[in-house]
CSV table of C-alpha atoms and ligand atoms in Angstrom, one decimal:
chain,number,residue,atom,x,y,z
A,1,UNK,CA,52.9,95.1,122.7
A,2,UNK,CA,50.4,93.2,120.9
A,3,UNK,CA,49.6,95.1,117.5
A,4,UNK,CA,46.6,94.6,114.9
A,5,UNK,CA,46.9,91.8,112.3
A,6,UNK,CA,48.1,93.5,109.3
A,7,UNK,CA,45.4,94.9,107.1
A,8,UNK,CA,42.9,94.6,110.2
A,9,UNK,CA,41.7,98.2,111.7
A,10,UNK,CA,39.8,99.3,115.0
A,11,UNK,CA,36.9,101.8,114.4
A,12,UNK,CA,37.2,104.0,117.0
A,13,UNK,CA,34.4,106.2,118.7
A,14,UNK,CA,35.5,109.0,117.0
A,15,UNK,CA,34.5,107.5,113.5
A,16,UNK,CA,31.6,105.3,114.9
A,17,UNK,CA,29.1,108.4,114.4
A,18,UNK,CA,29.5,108.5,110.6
A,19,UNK,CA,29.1,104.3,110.0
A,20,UNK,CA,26.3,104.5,112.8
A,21,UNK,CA,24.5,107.3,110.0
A,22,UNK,CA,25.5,105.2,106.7
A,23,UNK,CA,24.3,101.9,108.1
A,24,UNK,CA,21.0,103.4,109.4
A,25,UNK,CA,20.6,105.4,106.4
A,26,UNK,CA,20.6,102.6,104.4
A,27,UNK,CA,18.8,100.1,106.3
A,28,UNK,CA,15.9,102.8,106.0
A,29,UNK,CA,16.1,103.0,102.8
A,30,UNK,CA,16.0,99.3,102.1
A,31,UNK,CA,13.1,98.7,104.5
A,32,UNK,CA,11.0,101.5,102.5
A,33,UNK,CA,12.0,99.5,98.9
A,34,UNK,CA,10.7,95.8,100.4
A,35,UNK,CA,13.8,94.4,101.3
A,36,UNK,CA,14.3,92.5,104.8
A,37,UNK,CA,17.7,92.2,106.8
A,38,UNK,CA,19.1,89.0,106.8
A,39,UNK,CA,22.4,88.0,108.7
A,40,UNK,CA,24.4,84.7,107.5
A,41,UNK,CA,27.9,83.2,109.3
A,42,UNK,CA,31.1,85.2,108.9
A,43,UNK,CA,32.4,81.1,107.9
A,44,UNK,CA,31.8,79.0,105.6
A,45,UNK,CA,32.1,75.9,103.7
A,46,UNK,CA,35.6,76.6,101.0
A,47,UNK,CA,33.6,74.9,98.3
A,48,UNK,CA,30.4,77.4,98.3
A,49,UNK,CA,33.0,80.4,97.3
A,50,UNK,CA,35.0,78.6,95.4
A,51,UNK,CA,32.5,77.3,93.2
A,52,UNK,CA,30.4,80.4,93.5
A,53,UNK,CA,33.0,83.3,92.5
A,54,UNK,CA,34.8,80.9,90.8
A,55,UNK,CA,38.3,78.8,90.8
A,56,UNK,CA,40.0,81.0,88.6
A,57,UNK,CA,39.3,84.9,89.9
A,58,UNK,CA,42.2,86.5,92.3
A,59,UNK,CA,39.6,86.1,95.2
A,60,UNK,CA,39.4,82.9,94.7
A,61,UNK,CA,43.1,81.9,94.0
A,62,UNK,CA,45.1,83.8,96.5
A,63,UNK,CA,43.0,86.1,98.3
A,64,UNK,CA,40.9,83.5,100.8
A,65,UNK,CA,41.4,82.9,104.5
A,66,UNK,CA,40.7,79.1,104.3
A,67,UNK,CA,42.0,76.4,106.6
A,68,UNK,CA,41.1,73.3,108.3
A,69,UNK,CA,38.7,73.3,111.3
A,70,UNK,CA,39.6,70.6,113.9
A,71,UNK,CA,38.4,68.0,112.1
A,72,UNK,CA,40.2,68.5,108.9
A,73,UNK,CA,37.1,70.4,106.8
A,74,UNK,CA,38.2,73.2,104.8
A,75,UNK,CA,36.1,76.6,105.7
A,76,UNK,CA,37.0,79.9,104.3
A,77,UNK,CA,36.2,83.4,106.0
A,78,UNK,CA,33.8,84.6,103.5
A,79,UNK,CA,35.3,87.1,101.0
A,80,UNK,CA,31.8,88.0,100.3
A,81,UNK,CA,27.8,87.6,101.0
A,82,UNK,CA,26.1,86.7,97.5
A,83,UNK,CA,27.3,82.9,97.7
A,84,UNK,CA,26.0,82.6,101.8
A,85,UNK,CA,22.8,84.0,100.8
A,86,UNK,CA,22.3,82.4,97.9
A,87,UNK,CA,23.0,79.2,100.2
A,88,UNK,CA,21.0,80.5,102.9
A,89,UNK,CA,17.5,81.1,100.1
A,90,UNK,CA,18.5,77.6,98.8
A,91,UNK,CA,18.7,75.7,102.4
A,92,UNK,CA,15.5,77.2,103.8
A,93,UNK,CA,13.8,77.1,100.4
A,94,UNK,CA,12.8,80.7,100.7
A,95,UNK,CA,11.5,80.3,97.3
A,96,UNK,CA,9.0,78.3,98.3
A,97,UNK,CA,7.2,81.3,100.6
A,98,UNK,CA,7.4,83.9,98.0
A,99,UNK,CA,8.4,84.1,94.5
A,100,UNK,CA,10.0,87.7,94.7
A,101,UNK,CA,12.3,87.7,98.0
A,102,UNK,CA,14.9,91.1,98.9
A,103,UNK,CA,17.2,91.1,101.4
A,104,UNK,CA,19.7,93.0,102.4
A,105,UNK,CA,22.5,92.5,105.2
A,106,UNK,CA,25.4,94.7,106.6
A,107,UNK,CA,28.9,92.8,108.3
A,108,UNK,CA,32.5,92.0,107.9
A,109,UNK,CA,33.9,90.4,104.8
A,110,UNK,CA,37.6,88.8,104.8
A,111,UNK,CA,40.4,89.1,101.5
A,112,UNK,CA,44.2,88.7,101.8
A,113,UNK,CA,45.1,91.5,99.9
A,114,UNK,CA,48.4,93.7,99.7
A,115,UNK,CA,46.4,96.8,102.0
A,116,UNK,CA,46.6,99.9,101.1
A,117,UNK,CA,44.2,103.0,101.7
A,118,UNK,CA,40.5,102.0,100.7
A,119,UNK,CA,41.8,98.0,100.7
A,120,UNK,CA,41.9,96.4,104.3
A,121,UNK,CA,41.9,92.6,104.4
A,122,UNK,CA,38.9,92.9,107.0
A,123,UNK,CA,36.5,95.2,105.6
A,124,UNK,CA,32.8,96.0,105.4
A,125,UNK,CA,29.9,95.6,103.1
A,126,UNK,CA,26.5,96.3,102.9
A,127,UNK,CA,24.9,94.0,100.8
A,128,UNK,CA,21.3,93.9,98.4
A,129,UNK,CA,20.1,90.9,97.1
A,130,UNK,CA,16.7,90.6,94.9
A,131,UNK,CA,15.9,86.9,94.0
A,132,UNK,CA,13.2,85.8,91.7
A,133,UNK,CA,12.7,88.9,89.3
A,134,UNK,CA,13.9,88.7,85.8
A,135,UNK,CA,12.6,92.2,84.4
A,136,UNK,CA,16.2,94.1,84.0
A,137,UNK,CA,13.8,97.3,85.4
A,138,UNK,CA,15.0,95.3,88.8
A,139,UNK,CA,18.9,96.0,88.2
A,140,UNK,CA,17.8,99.7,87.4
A,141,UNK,CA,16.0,100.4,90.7
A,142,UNK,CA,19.2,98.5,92.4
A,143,UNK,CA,21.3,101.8,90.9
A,144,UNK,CA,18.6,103.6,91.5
A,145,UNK,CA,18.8,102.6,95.3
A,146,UNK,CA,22.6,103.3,95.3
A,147,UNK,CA,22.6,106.6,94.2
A,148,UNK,CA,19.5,107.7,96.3
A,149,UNK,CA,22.0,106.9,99.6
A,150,UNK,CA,24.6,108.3,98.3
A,151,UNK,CA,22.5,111.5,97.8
A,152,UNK,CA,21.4,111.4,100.8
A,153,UNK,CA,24.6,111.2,102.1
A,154,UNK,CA,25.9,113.8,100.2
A,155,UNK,CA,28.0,112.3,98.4
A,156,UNK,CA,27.7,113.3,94.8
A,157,UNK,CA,31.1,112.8,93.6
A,158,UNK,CA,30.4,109.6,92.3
A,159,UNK,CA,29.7,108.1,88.6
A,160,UNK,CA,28.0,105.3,87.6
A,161,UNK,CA,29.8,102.7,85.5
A,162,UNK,CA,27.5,99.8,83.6
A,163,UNK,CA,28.2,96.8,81.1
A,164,UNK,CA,26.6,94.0,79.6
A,165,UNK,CA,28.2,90.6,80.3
A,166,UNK,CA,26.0,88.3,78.6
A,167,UNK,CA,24.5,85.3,79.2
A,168,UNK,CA,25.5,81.5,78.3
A,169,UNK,CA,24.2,82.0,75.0
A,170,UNK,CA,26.1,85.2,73.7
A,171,UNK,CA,29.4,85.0,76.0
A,172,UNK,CA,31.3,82.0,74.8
A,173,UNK,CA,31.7,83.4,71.4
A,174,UNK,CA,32.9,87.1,72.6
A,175,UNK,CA,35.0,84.7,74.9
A,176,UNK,CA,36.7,83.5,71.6
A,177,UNK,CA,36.7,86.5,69.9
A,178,UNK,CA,38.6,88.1,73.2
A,179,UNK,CA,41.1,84.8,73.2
A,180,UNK,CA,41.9,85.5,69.8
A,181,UNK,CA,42.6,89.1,70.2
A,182,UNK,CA,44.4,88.7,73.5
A,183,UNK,CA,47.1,86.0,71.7
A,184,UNK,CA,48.4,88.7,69.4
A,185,UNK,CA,49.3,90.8,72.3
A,186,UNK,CA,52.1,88.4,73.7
A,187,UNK,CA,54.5,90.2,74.7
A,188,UNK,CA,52.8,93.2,76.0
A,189,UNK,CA,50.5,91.6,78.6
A,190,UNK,CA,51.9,91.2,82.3
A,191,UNK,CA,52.9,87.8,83.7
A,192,UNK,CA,49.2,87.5,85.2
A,193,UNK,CA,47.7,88.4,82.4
A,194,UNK,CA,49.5,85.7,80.2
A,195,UNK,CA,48.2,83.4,82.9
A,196,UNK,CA,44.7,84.5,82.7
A,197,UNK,CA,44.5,84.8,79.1
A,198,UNK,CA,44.0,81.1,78.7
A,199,UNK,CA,41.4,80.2,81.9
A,200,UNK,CA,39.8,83.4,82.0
A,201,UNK,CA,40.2,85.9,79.2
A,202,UNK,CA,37.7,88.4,80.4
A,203,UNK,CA,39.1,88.6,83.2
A,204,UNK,CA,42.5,90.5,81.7
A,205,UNK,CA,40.2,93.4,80.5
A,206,UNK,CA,40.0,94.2,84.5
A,207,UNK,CA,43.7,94.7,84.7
A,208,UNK,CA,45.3,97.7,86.6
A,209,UNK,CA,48.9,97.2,85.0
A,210,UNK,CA,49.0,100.7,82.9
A,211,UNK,CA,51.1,98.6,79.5
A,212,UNK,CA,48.4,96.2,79.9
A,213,UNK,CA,45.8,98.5,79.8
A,214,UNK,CA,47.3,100.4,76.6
A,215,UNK,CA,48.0,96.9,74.8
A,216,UNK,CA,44.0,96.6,75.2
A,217,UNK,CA,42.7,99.9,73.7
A,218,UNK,CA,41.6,98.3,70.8
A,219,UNK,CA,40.2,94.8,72.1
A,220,UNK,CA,36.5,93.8,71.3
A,221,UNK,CA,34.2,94.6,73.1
A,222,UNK,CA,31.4,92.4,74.8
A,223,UNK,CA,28.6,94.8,73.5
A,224,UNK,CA,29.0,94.3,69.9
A,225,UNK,CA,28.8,90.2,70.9
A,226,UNK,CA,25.5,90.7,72.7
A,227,UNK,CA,22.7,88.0,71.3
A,228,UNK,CA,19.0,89.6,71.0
A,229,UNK,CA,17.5,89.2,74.1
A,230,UNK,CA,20.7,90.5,76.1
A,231,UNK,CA,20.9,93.4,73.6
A,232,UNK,CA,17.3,94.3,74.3
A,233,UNK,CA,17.7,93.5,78.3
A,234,UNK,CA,20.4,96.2,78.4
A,235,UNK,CA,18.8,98.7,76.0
A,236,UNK,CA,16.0,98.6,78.8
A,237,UNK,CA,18.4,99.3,81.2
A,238,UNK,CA,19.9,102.3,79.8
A,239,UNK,CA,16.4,103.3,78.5
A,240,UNK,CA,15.1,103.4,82.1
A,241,UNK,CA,18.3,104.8,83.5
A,242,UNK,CA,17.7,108.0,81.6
A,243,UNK,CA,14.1,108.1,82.3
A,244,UNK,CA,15.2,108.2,86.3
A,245,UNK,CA,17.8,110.9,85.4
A,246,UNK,CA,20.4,108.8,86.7
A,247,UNK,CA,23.5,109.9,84.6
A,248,UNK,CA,26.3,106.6,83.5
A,249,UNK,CA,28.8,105.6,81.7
A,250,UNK,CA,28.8,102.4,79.2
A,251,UNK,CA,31.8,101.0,80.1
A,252,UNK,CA,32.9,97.8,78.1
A,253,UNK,CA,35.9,97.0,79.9
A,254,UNK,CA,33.9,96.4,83.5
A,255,UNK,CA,33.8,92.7,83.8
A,256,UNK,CA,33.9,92.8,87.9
A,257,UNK,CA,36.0,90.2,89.6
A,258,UNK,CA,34.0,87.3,90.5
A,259,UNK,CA,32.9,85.2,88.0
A,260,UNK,CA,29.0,84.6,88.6
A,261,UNK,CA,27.4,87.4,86.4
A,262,UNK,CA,25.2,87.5,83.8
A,263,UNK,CA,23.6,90.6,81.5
A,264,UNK,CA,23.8,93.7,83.3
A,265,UNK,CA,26.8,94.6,85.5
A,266,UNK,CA,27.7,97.8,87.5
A,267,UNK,CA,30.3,100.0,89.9
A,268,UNK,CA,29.4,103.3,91.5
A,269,UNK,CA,33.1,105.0,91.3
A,270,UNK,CA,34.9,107.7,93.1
A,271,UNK,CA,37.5,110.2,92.7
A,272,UNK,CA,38.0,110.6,96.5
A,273,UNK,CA,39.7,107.2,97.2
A,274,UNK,CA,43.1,107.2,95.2
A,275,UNK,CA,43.4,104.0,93.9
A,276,UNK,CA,40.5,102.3,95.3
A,277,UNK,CA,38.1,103.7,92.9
A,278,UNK,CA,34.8,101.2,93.8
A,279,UNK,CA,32.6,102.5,96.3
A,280,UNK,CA,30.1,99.4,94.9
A,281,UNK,CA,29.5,96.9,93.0
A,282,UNK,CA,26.8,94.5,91.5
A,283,UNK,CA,24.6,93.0,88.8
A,284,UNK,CA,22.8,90.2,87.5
A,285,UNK,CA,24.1,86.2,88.7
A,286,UNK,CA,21.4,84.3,86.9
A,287,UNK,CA,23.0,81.3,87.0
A,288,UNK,CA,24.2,81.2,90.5
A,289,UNK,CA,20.9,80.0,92.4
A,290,UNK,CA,20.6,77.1,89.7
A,291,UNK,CA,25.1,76.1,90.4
A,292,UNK,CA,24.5,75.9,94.1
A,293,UNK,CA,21.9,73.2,93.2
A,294,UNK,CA,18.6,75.7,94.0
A,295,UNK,CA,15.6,76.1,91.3
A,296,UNK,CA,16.4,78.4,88.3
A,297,UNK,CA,15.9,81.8,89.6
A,298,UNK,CA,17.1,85.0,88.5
A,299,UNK,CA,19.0,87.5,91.1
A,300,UNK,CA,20.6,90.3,91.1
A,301,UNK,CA,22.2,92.6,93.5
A,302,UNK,CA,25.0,95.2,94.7
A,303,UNK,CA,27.7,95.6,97.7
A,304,UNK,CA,28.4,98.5,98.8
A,305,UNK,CA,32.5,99.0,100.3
A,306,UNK,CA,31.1,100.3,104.5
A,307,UNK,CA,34.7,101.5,104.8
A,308,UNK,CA,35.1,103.3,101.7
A,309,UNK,CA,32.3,105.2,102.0
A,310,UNK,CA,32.9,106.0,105.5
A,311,UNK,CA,36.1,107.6,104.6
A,312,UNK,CA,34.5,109.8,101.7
A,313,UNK,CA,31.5,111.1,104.1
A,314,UNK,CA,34.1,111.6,106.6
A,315,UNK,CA,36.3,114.0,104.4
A,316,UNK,CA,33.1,115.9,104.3
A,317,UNK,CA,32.3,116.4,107.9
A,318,UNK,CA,34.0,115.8,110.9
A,319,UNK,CA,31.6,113.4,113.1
A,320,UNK,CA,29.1,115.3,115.2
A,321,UNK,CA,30.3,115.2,119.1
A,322,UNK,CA,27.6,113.8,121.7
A,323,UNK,CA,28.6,115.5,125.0
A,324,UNK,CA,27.0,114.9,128.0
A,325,UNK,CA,24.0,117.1,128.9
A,326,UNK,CA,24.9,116.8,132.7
A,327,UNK,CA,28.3,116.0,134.4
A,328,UNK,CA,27.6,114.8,138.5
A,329,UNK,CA,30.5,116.7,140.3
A,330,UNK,CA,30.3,114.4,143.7
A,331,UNK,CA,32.6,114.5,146.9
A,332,UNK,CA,32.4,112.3,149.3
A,333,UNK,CA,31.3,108.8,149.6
A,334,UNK,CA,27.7,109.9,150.5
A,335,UNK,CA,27.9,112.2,147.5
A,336,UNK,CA,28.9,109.6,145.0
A,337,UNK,CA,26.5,107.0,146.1
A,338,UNK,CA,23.8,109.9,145.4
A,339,UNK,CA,25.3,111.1,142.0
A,340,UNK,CA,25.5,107.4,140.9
A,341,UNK,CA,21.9,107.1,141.5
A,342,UNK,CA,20.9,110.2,139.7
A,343,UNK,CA,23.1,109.4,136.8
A,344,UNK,CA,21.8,106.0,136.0
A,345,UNK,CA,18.3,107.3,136.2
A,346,UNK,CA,19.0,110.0,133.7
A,347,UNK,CA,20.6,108.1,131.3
A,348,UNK,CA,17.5,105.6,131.2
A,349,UNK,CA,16.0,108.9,130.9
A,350,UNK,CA,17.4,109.6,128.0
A,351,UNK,CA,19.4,112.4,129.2
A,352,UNK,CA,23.5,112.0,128.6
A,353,UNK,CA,24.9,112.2,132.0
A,354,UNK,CA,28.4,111.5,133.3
A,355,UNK,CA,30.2,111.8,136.4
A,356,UNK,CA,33.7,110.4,137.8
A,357,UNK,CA,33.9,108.0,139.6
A,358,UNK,CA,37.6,108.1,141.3
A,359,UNK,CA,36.4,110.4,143.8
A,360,UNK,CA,38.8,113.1,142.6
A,361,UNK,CA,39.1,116.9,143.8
A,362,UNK,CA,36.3,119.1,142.9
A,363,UNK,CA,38.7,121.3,141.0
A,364,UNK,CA,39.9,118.1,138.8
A,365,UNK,CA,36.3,116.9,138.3
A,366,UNK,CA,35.5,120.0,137.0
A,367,UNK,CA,38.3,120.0,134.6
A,368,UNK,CA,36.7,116.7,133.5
A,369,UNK,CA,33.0,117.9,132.9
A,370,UNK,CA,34.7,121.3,130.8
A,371,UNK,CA,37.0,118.8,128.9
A,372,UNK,CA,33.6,116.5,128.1
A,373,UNK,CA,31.8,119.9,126.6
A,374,UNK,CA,29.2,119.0,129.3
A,375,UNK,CA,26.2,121.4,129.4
A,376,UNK,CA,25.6,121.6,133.0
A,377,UNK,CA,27.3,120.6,135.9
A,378,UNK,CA,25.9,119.4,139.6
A,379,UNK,CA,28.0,119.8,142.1
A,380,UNK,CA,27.3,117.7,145.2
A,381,UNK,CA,29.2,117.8,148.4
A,382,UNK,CA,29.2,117.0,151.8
A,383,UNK,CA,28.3,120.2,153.3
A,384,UNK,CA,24.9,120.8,150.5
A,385,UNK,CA,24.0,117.1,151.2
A,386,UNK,CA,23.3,118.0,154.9
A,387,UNK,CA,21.8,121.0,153.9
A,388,UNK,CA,19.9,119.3,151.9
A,389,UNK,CA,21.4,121.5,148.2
A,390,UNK,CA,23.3,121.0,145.4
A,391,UNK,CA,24.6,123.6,143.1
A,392,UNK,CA,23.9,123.9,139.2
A,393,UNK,CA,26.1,125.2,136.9
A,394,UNK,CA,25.6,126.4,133.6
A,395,UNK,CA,29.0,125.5,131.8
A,396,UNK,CA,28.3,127.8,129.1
A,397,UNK,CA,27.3,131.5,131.2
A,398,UNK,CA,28.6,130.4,134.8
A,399,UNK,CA,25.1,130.7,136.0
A,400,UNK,CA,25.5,128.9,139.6
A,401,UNK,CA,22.0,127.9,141.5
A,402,UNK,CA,21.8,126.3,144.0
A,403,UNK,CA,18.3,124.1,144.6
A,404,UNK,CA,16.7,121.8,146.7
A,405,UNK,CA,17.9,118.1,146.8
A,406,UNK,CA,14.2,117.8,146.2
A,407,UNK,CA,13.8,120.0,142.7
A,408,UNK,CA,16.5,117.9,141.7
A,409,UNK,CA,13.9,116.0,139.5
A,410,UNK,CA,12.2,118.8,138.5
A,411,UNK,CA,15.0,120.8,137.4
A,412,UNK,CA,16.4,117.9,135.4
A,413,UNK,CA,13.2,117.3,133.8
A,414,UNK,CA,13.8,120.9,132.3
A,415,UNK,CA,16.5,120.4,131.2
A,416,UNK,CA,15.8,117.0,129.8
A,417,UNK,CA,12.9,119.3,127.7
A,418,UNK,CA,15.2,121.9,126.9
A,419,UNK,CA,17.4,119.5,125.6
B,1,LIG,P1,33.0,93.4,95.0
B,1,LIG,O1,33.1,94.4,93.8
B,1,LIG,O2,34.1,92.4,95.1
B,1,LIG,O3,31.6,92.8,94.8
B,1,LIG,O4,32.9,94.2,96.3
B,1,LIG,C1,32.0,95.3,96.5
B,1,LIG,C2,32.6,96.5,97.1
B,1,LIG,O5,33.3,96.1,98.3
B,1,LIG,C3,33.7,97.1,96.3
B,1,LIG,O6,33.2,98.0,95.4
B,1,LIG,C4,34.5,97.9,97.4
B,1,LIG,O7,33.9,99.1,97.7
B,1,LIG,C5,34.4,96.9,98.6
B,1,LIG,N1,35.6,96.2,98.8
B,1,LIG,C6,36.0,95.1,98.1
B,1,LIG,N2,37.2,94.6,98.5
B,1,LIG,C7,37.6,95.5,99.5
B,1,LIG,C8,38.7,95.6,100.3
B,1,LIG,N3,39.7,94.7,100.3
B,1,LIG,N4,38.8,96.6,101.2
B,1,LIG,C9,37.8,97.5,101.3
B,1,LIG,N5,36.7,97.5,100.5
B,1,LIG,C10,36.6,96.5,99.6
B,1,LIG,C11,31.1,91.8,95.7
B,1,LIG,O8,31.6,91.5,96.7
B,1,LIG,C12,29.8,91.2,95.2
B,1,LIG,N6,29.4,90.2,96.2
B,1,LIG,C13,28.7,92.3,95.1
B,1,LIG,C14,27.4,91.7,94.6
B,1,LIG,C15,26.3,91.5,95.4
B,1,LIG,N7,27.1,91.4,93.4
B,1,LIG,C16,25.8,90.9,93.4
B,1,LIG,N8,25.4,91.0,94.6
């Protein structure tokens, strides 16, 4: 038998009800805050990602699905949306229709990493963008945003986790302040670690090896290397996020793993998941619009993990069945032909309505309607047809009537009401 690429996973009808509520949950609440959907190609061009999240991040490095089309281009699955819309806002030059542009876009993303629960190698996002405002009050309503769907989808066990990164000015010195730091800890750092610690010290302080986060307790922190105007920009931040009652933690060591961000950076984290802990993720890429060759604009945004949060709201409620309203019990071929008729009409009705179509016993077709939770059976055979009858059954009391072929309508219409 053919099995699912490792790391790949079906979502079944059984948990289709709960990403049906998050996605249009969210999409409602980005339409109300301004923001437009926008949908870009699951593929593209290696180069945009790699110059984008950058050359030395894990994402980068080892976690890409890239290989040669046909003709010998390189093209990558994307492991993410911020470079495709930042390439999408450059190639249309959306900047050009309005200087303040949100979008927002919900699809499948693509990393090879080692799976495990909360990390698939095709997973979801939903994704906010804002282009074009520079006021850090922007990167506040973005949290602001987050935990407002998350409230609303009950999920409350969740804290907010925010940092500073910098900008060009302020970060190269904390870089050599880190460097410095991190080159007394030889020994203590893991193989990676070592590795990174030249190309891309920052990027050690995100480490999940337990000796390596110990050998880092006393590392310097990015805050106290903050020039002015990046002090100021996140004092706003936190100003503002205690003005919205939105309760966070400072937390120097979240650097995020790609490398395009400037200023204000933030996760949403969870208890719920184990070892995935990042239900989102976001902040400020200043620079990024600007690298892929576009105006100067500032941008910020967030991605939320589709699949991570779908397994938290579904530990809290098991998804809401649909049954059908009405199950058409039909024998006979005349009986069928008239059931399928009815049926199709009442689902374009917008009443749920099944029936079976292998022609079975009544007694097996009825076993079929109980096992469906249907509301109400009809029961048409042979014998009512030339009477002109069928029979309706109340699945709940065992309330039989029987009624004219003609008060079908009718009758259906009630329920349809009732419904
Ligand atoms: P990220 O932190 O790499 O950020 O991913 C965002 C979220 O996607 C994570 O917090 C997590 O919930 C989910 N996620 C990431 N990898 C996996 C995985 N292998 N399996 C399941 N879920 C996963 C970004 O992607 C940035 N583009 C976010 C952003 C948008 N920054 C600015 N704008």
């Amino acid at each position: 038998m053919i099995q699912l690429i490792r790391g790949f996973k079906d979502i079944l009808p059984g948990e289709i009800d709960i990403w049906q509520q998050i996605e249009g949950t969210a999409s409602a609440l980005f339409e109300d805050f301004g923001f437009k959907e926008i949908r870009i190609p699951v593929m593209e061009r290696t180069e945009l990602f790699a110059r984008s999240i950058g050359e030395d991040t894990d994402i980068v490095e080892k976690e890409m699905y890239t290989f040669p089309d046909r003709k010998g281009d390189l093209i990558t699955l994307r492991p993410e949306a911020t470079a495709s819309i930042v390439r999408a806002y450059i190639q249309h030059r959306m900047y050009a229709v309005d200087s303040v542009q949100k979008f927002y876009t919900i699809g499948p993303m693509f990393r090879r990493e080692r799976p495990q629960k909360g990390r698939y190698r095709q997973f979801y996002q939903i994704n906010a963008e804002v282009f074009g405002v520079a006021s850090p009050l922007i990167d506040v309503q973005l949290i602001f945003i987050l935990m407002t769907l998350l409230n609303r989808l009950d999920v409350t066990d969740v804290q907010a986790h925010i940092n500073s990164l910098g900008c060009p000015e302020c970060r190269p010195n904390y870089r050599q302040a880190l460097a410095e730091f991190l080159v007394k800890l030889d020994d203590r750092l893991c193989a990676d670690c070592r590795r990174r610690r030249e190309r891309n010290p920052l990027r050690v302080l995100d480490c999940k090896v337990p000796s390596c986060r110990e050998a880092l307790t006393d590392a310097p922190s990015i805050l106290d290397h903050l020039c002015d105007d990046c002090r100021q920009d996140f004092d706003t931040v936190q100003t503002a996020l205690d003005r919205l009652g939105i309760v966070f933690l400072t937390d120097k060591r979240l650097v995020r793993g790609l490398d395009y961000y400037t200023r204000t950076t933030f996760e949403i984290q969870t208890g719920a998941l184990g070892a995935q802990s990042a239900v989102a993720g976001g902040g400020r890429y200043d620079g990024l619009v600007k690298m892929l060759d576009g105006p100067d604009t500032p941008a910020t945004g967030f991605a939320i993990g589709l699949d991570r949060l779908a397994e938290i709201v579904g530990q809290k409620k098991a998804a809401a069945e649909k049954p059908p309203i009405l199950f058409a019990a039909a024998l006979g071929d005349e009986g069928q032909q008239q059931a399928f008729q009815w049926v199709s009409r009442w689902c374009d009705q917008g009443l749920r309505a099944e029936m079976d179509f292998g022609g079975r016993s009544l007694k097996s077709q009825m076993k079929r309607a109980d096992k469906l939770g249907a509301a109400y059976v009809m029961i048409i055979g042979d014998n009512e047809l030339v009477e002109g009858v069928v029979i309706l059954r109340n699945m709940k009391t065992g309330e039989q009537v029987r009624i004219a072929v003609e008060e079908v309508v009718e009758k259906v219409g009630e329920i349809i009401s009732g419904s």
